[in-house]
CSV table of C-alpha atoms in Angstrom, one decimal:
chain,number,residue,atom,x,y,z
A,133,UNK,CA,7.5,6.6,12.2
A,134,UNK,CA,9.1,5.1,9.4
A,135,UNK,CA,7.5,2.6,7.5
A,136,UNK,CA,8.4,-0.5,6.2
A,137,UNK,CA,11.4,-0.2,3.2
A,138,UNK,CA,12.0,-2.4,0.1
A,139,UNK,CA,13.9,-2.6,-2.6
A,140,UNK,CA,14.1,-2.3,-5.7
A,141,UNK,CA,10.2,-2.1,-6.6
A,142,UNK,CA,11.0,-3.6,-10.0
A,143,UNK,CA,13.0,-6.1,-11.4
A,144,UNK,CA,13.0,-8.0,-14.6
A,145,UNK,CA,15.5,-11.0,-15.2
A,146,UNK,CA,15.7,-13.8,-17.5
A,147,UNK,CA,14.9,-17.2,-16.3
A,148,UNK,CA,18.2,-18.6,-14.6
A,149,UNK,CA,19.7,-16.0,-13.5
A,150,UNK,CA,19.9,-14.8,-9.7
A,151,UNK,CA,17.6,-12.0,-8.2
A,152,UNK,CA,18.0,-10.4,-4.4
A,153,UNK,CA,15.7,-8.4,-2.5
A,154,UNK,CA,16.4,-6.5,0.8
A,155,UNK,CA,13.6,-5.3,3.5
A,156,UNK,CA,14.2,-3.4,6.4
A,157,UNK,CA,11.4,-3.8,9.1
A,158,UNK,CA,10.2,-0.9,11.2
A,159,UNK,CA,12.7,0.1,13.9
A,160,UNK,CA,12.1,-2.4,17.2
A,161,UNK,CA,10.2,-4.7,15.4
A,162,UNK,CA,11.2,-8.3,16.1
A,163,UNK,CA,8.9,-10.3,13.8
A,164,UNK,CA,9.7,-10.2,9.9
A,165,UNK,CA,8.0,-11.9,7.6
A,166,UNK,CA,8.2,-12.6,3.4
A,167,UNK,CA,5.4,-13.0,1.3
A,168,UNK,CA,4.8,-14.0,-2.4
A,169,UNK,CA,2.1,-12.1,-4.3
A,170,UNK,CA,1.1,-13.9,-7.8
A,171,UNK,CA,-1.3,-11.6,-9.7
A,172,UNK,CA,-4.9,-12.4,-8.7
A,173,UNK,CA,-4.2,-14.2,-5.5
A,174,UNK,CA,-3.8,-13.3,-2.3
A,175,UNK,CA,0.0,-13.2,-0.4
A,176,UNK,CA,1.3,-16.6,0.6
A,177,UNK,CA,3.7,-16.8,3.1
A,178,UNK,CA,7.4,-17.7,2.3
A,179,UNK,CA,9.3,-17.4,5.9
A,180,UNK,CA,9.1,-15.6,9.1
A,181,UNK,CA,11.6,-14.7,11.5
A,182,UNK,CA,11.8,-13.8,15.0
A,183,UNK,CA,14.6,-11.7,15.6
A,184,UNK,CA,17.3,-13.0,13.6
A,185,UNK,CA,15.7,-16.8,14.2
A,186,UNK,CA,13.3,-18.9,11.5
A,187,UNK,CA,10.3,-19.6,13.1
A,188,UNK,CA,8.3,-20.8,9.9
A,189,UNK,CA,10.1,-21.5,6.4
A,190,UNK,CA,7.9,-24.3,5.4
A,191,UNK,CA,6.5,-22.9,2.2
A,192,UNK,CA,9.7,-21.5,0.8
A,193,UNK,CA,10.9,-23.7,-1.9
A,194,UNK,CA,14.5,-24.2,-0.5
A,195,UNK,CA,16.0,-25.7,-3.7
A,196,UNK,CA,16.4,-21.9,-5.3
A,197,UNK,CA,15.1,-19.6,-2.7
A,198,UNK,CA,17.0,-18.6,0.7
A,199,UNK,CA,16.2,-15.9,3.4
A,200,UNK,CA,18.6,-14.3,6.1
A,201,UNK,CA,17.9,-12.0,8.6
A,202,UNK,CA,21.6,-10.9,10.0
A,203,UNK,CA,21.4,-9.5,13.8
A,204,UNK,CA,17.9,-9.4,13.8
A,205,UNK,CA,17.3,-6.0,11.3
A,206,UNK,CA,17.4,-6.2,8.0
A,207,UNK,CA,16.8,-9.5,5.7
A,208,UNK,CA,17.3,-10.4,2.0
A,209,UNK,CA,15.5,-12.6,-0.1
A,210,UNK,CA,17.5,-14.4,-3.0
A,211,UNK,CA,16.0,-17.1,-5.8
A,212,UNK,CA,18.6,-18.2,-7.8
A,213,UNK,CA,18.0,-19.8,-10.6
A,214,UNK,CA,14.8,-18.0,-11.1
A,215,UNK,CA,12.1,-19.3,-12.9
A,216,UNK,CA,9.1,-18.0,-15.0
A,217,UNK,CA,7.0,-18.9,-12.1
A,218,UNK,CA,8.7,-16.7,-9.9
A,219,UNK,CA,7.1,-13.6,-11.5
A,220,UNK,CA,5.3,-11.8,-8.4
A,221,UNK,CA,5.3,-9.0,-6.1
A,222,UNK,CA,7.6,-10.0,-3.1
A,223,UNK,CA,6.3,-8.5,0.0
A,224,UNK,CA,7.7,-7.7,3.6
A,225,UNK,CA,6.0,-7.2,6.5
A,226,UNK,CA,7.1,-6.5,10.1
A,227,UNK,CA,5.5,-6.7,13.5
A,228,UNK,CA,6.2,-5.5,16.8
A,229,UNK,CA,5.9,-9.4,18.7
A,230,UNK,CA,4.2,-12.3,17.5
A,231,UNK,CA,0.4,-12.8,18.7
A,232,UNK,CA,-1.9,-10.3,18.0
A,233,UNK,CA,-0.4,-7.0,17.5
A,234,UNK,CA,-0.7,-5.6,13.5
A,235,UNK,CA,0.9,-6.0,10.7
A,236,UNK,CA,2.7,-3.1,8.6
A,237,UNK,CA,3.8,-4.2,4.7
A,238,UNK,CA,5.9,-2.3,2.3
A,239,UNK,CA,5.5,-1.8,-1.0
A,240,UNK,CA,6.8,-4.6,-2.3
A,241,UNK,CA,9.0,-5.4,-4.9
A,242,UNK,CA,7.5,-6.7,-8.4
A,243,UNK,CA,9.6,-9.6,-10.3
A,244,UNK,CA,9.5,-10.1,-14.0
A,245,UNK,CA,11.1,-13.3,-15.1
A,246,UNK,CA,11.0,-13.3,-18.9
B,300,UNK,CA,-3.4,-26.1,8.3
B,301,UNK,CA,-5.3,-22.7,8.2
B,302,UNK,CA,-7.4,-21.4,5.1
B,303,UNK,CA,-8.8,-18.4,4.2
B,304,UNK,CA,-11.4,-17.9,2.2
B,305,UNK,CA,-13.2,-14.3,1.1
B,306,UNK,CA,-16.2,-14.2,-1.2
B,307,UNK,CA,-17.1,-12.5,-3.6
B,308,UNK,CA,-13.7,-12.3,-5.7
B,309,UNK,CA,-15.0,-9.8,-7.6
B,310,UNK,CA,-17.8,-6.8,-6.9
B,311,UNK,CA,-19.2,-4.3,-8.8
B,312,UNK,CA,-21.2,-1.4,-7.3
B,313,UNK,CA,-23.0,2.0,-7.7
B,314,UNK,CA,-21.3,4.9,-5.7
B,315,UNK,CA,-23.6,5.3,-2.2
B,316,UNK,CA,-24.4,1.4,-1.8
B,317,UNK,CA,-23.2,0.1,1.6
B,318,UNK,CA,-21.7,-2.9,1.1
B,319,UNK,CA,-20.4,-6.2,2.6
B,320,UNK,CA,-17.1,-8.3,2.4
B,321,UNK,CA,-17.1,-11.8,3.7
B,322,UNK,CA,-14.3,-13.9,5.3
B,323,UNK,CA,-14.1,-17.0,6.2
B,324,UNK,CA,-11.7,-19.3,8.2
B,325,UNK,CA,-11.2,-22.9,9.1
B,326,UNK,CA,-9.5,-23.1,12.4
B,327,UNK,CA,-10.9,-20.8,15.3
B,328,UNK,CA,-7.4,-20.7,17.1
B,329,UNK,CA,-6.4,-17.2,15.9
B,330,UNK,CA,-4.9,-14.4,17.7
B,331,UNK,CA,-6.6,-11.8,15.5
B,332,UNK,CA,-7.9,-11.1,12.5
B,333,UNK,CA,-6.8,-8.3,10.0
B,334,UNK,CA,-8.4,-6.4,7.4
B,335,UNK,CA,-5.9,-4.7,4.5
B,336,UNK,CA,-6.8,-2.4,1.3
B,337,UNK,CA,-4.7,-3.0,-1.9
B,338,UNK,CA,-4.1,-0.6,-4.6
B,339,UNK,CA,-2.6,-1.7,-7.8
B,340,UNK,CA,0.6,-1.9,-7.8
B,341,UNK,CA,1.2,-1.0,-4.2
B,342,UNK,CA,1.6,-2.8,-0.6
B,343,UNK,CA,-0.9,-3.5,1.7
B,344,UNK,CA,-2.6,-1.2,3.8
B,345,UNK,CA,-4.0,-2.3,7.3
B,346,UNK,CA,-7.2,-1.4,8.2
B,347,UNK,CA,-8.5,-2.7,11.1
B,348,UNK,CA,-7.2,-5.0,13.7
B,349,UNK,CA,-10.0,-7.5,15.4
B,350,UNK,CA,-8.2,-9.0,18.6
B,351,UNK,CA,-9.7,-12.5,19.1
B,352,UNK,CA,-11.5,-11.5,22.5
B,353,UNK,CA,-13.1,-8.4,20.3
B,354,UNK,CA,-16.2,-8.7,18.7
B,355,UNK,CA,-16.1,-5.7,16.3
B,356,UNK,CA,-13.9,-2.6,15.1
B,357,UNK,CA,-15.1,0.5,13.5
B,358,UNK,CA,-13.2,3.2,11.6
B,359,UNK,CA,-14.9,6.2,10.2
B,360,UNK,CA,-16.8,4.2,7.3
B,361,UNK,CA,-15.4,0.9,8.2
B,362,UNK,CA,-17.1,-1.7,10.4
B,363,UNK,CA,-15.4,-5.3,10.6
B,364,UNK,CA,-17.3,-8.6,12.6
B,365,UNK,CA,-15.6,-11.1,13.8
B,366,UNK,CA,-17.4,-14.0,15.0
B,367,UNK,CA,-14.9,-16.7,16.0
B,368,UNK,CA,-16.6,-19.5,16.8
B,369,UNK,CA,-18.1,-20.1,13.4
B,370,UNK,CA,-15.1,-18.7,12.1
B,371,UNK,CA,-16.3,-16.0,9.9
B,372,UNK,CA,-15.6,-11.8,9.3
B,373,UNK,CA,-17.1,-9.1,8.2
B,374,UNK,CA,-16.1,-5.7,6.9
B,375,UNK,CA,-18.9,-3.7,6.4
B,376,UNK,CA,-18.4,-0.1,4.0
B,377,UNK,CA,-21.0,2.4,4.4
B,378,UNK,CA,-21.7,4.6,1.6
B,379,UNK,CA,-19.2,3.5,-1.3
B,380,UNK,CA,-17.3,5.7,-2.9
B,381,UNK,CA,-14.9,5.3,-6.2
B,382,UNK,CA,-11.7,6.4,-3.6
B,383,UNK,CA,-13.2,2.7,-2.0
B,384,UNK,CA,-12.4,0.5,-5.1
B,385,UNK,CA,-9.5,-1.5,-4.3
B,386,UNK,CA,-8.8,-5.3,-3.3
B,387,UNK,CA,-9.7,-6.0,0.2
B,388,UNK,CA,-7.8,-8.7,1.8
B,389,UNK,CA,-8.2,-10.6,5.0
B,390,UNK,CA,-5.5,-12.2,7.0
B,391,UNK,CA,-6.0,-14.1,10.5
B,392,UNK,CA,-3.0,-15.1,12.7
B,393,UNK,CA,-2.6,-18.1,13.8
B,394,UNK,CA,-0.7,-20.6,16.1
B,395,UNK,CA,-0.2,-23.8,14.2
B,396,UNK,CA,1.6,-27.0,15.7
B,397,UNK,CA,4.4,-26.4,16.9
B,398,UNK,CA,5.6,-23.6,14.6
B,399,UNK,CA,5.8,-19.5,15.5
B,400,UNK,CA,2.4,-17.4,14.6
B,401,UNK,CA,1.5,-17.3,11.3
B,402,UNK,CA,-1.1,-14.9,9.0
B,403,UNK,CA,-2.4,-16.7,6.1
B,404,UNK,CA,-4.5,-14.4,3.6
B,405,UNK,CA,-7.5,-14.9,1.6
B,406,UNK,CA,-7.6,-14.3,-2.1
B,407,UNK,CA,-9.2,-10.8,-1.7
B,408,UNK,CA,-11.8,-8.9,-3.2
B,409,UNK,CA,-11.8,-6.9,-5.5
B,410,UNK,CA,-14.1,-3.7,-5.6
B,411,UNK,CA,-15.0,-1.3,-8.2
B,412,UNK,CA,-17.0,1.2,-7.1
B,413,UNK,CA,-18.9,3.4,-9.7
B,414,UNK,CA,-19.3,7.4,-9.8
């Protein structure tokens, strides 16, 4: 079975500019999720869908990030402008259904904002 | 809101020590609770899965507690070895208000286990 895919693993961009990030969840799996990884601490939620529906977007800060999730498969992650603070490792994680069934992560993709 | 907490951060130990990794949660409504390795650089790795009715889950070397009620885990590591130095994360899932299942981390741990 196919894991979880992400890309690209790196990026490095200047502050302001625009960055995008694409996951694609393990086949059948209905609940995505996108984490933010600062070095040192552990992941912090930024939105999970169901299917191609938000179910919690409450820490993502709208102003310069957005999520979608077309037709319930694949999602992308954007932050534009970026920031310094941005700098993290931007994880995605999938699940077959919500409640109590385990989550599988990829490997992340690692930000550089300079 | 639901916070996770694992102590230590950091832990340093001779190759052969068992050891224990300690999480702890606020709110007891949880669906589960999941253990995850970390290497540097890399994704997250799931280890075991404690459904809430479970008490306990063992693989090969691994033994994770869970004792809802007081809102606490455990994962246990017999015999350390350097392959085992990594950061350990916990992660429960969660039904707040009115909102879809969430799974809030801890901040980790982070072994280093020496040959």
């Amino acid at each position: 079975e196919a894991g979880v895919a992400q890309s690209p693993r790196y990026k490095i961009i200047e502050k302001r500019q625009s960055v995008a990030f694409w996951c694609n969840p393990i086949s059948g799996h209905a609940t995505l999720y996108w984490y933010q990884q600062i070095l040192g601490q552990g992941p912090k939620l930024l939105i999970q869908f169901q299917n191609n529906g938000v179910v919690d977007d409450s820490q993502l800060p709208k102003d310069r990030f957005s999520a979608e999730r077309l037709k319930g498969v694949d999602s992308t992650l954007k932050i534009q402008p970026a920031k310094l603070e941005d700098s993290a490792v931007y994880l995605c994680a999938s699940s077959l259904i919500r409640g109590g069934l385990e989550a599988f992560f990829g490997q992340g993709t690692r930000l550089t904002v300079v | 809101k639901q916070e996770v907490t694992q102590i230590p951060a950091a832990l340093s130990v001779p190759e052969g020590e068992n050891l224990v990794l300690n999480c702890s949660f606020t709110d007891s409504a949880i669906y589960n609770l999941q253990w995850f390795r970390q290497d540097p650089g890399k994704g997250l790795t799931s280890l075991l899965l404690i459904q809430s009715s479970q008490r306990e889950q063992t693989s090969g070397r691994l033994n994770a507690s869970l004792d809802k009620s007081s809102g606490r885990s455990t994962l246990y590591i017999a015999a350390s070895q350097p392959g085992d130095s990594a950061t350990y994360l916990c992660a429960v899932e969660s039904v707040p208000n009115n909102a879809g299942n969430m799974l809030t981390f801890g901040g980790g741990t982070r072994l280093m286990v020496k040959p």
